[in-house]
């Protein structure tokens, strides 16, 4: 009877220790869904801000940015895991923290148009799924224009955020 018990115990140990291979696919699917409903592509896909999203630049940043009075020009960054122009150097924890707090791993704040205050309410599983999805994208090398201050000229086309005057 001892060999059966050892075999049964080994099978139980393998069942507990073996990773659930369906979980990563489910997590990535959830992350893709969240990226879609959070409209990440609306800003972070090349051409999307002018109604012509380029599938080759899916979530690879935009060369069209936003001008915010008294703050400057902000260009949606590359969210793919490209090591030079995207999030390749960021961990999933870095992505979760930035999406929830509006702060990059280097301590700089994200652009003021990024709706991180809304995303701060993401459930832990959802935030992790979004980060896993972004890290799992194919890397796309696409450098976007640098963000510049209000006193500097715009480095590329932009959409202006206009604050209405009282009235």
PDB file of N, CA and C in Angstrom, residues 3 10 16 18 20-21 34-35 38 53 62 64 75 94 97 102 111 117 119 124 136 148 165 167:
ATOM      1  N   UNK A   3       3.502   2.103  -1.857  1.00  0.00           N
ATOM      2  CA  UNK A   3       3.732   2.687  -3.174  1.00  0.00           C
ATOM      3  C   UNK A   3       2.526   3.454  -3.702  1.00  0.00           C
ATOM      4  N   UNK A  10       2.462  12.096  -4.745  1.00  0.00           N
ATOM      5  CA  UNK A  10       3.205  12.749  -5.809  1.00  0.00           C
ATOM      6  C   UNK A  10       2.250  13.397  -6.803  1.00  0.00           C
ATOM      7  N   UNK A  16      -0.858  20.473  -7.461  1.00  0.00           N
ATOM      8  CA  UNK A  16      -0.807  21.735  -6.747  1.00  0.00           C
ATOM      9  C   UNK A  16       0.305  22.624  -7.305  1.00  0.00           C
ATOM     10  N   UNK A  18       1.863  22.472 -10.333  1.00  0.00           N
ATOM     11  CA  UNK A  18       1.840  22.774 -11.768  1.00  0.00           C
ATOM     12  C   UNK A  18       1.084  24.077 -12.017  1.00  0.00           C
ATOM     13  N   UNK A  20      -1.350  26.806 -13.710  1.00  0.00           N
ATOM     14  CA  UNK A  20      -2.593  26.728 -14.459  1.00  0.00           C
ATOM     15  C   UNK A  20      -2.345  27.396 -15.806  1.00  0.00           C
ATOM     16  N   UNK A  21      -2.200  26.600 -16.845  1.00  0.00           N
ATOM     17  CA  UNK A  21      -1.832  27.144 -18.165  1.00  0.00           C
ATOM     18  C   UNK A  21      -2.940  27.993 -18.768  1.00  0.00           C
ATOM     19  N   UNK A  34      -9.674  45.207 -21.071  1.00  0.00           N
ATOM     20  CA  UNK A  34      -9.559  46.437 -20.291  1.00  0.00           C
ATOM     21  C   UNK A  34      -8.913  47.556 -21.102  1.00  0.00           C
ATOM     22  N   UNK A  35      -7.856  47.239 -21.846  1.00  0.00           N
ATOM     23  CA  UNK A  35      -7.210  48.252 -22.686  1.00  0.00           C
ATOM     24  C   UNK A  35      -8.199  48.813 -23.698  1.00  0.00           C
ATOM     25  N   UNK A  38     -10.896  50.946 -21.715  1.00  0.00           N
ATOM     26  CA  UNK A  38     -10.251  52.123 -21.142  1.00  0.00           C
ATOM     27  C   UNK A  38      -9.784  53.066 -22.257  1.00  0.00           C
ATOM     28  N   UNK A  53      -6.340  55.198 -37.075  1.00  0.00           N
ATOM     29  CA  UNK A  53      -5.366  54.395 -36.328  1.00  0.00           C
ATOM     30  C   UNK A  53      -4.560  53.480 -37.241  1.00  0.00           C
ATOM     31  N   UNK A  62       1.966  58.103 -29.986  1.00  0.00           N
ATOM     32  CA  UNK A  62       1.403  58.992 -31.002  1.00  0.00           C
ATOM     33  C   UNK A  62       2.316  60.173 -31.275  1.00  0.00           C
ATOM     34  N   UNK A  64       1.026  62.811 -32.465  1.00  0.00           N
ATOM     35  CA  UNK A  64       0.117  63.936 -32.256  1.00  0.00           C
ATOM     36  C   UNK A  64      -0.138  63.994 -30.753  1.00  0.00           C
ATOM     37  N   UNK A  75       2.831  64.152 -25.466  1.00  0.00           N
ATOM     38  CA  UNK A  75       2.626  63.162 -26.531  1.00  0.00           C
ATOM     39  C   UNK A  75       2.443  61.785 -25.902  1.00  0.00           C
ATOM     40  N   UNK A  94       5.602  48.318 -12.034  1.00  0.00           N
ATOM     41  CA  UNK A  94       5.785  49.719 -12.425  1.00  0.00           C
ATOM     42  C   UNK A  94       4.573  50.219 -13.206  1.00  0.00           C
ATOM     43  N   UNK A  97       1.560  50.643 -10.884  1.00  0.00           N
ATOM     44  CA  UNK A  97       1.743  51.847 -10.065  1.00  0.00           C
ATOM     45  C   UNK A  97       1.484  53.113 -10.893  1.00  0.00           C
ATOM     46  N   UNK A 102      -0.370  57.750 -11.407  1.00  0.00           N
ATOM     47  CA  UNK A 102       0.064  58.811 -12.305  1.00  0.00           C
ATOM     48  C   UNK A 102       1.542  59.132 -12.189  1.00  0.00           C
ATOM     49  N   UNK A 111       1.493  62.557 -18.048  1.00  0.00           N
ATOM     50  CA  UNK A 111       0.844  63.735 -18.616  1.00  0.00           C
ATOM     51  C   UNK A 111      -0.495  63.984 -17.922  1.00  0.00           C
ATOM     52  N   UNK A 117      -6.592  59.036 -12.372  1.00  0.00           N
ATOM     53  CA  UNK A 117      -7.465  59.139 -11.199  1.00  0.00           C
ATOM     54  C   UNK A 117      -8.655  58.189 -11.320  1.00  0.00           C
ATOM     55  N   UNK A 119      -8.503  55.403 -13.234  1.00  0.00           N
ATOM     56  CA  UNK A 119      -7.910  54.065 -13.259  1.00  0.00           C
ATOM     57  C   UNK A 119      -7.403  53.624 -11.884  1.00  0.00           C
ATOM     58  N   UNK A 124      -7.239  44.901  -8.133  1.00  0.00           N
ATOM     59  CA  UNK A 124      -5.884  44.377  -8.253  1.00  0.00           C
ATOM     60  C   UNK A 124      -5.739  43.437  -9.443  1.00  0.00           C
ATOM     61  N   UNK A 136       3.007  41.877 -22.705  1.00  0.00           N
ATOM     62  CA  UNK A 136       2.938  40.773 -23.656  1.00  0.00           C
ATOM     63  C   UNK A 136       2.763  41.196 -25.103  1.00  0.00           C
ATOM     64  N   UNK A 148       7.279  68.937 -23.937  1.00  0.00           N
ATOM     65  CA  UNK A 148       7.974  70.216 -23.777  1.00  0.00           C
ATOM     66  C   UNK A 148       7.122  71.160 -22.943  1.00  0.00           C
ATOM     67  N   UNK A 165     -13.544  80.468 -20.840  1.00  0.00           N
ATOM     68  CA  UNK A 165     -13.572  81.592 -19.896  1.00  0.00           C
ATOM     69  C   UNK A 165     -14.942  81.620 -19.242  1.00  0.00           C
ATOM     70  N   UNK A 167     -18.548  82.630 -17.941  1.00  0.00           N
ATOM     71  CA  UNK A 167     -19.537  83.345 -18.741  1.00  0.00           C
ATOM     72  C   UNK A 167     -20.909  82.971 -18.528  1.00  0.00           C
TER      73      UNK A 167
END
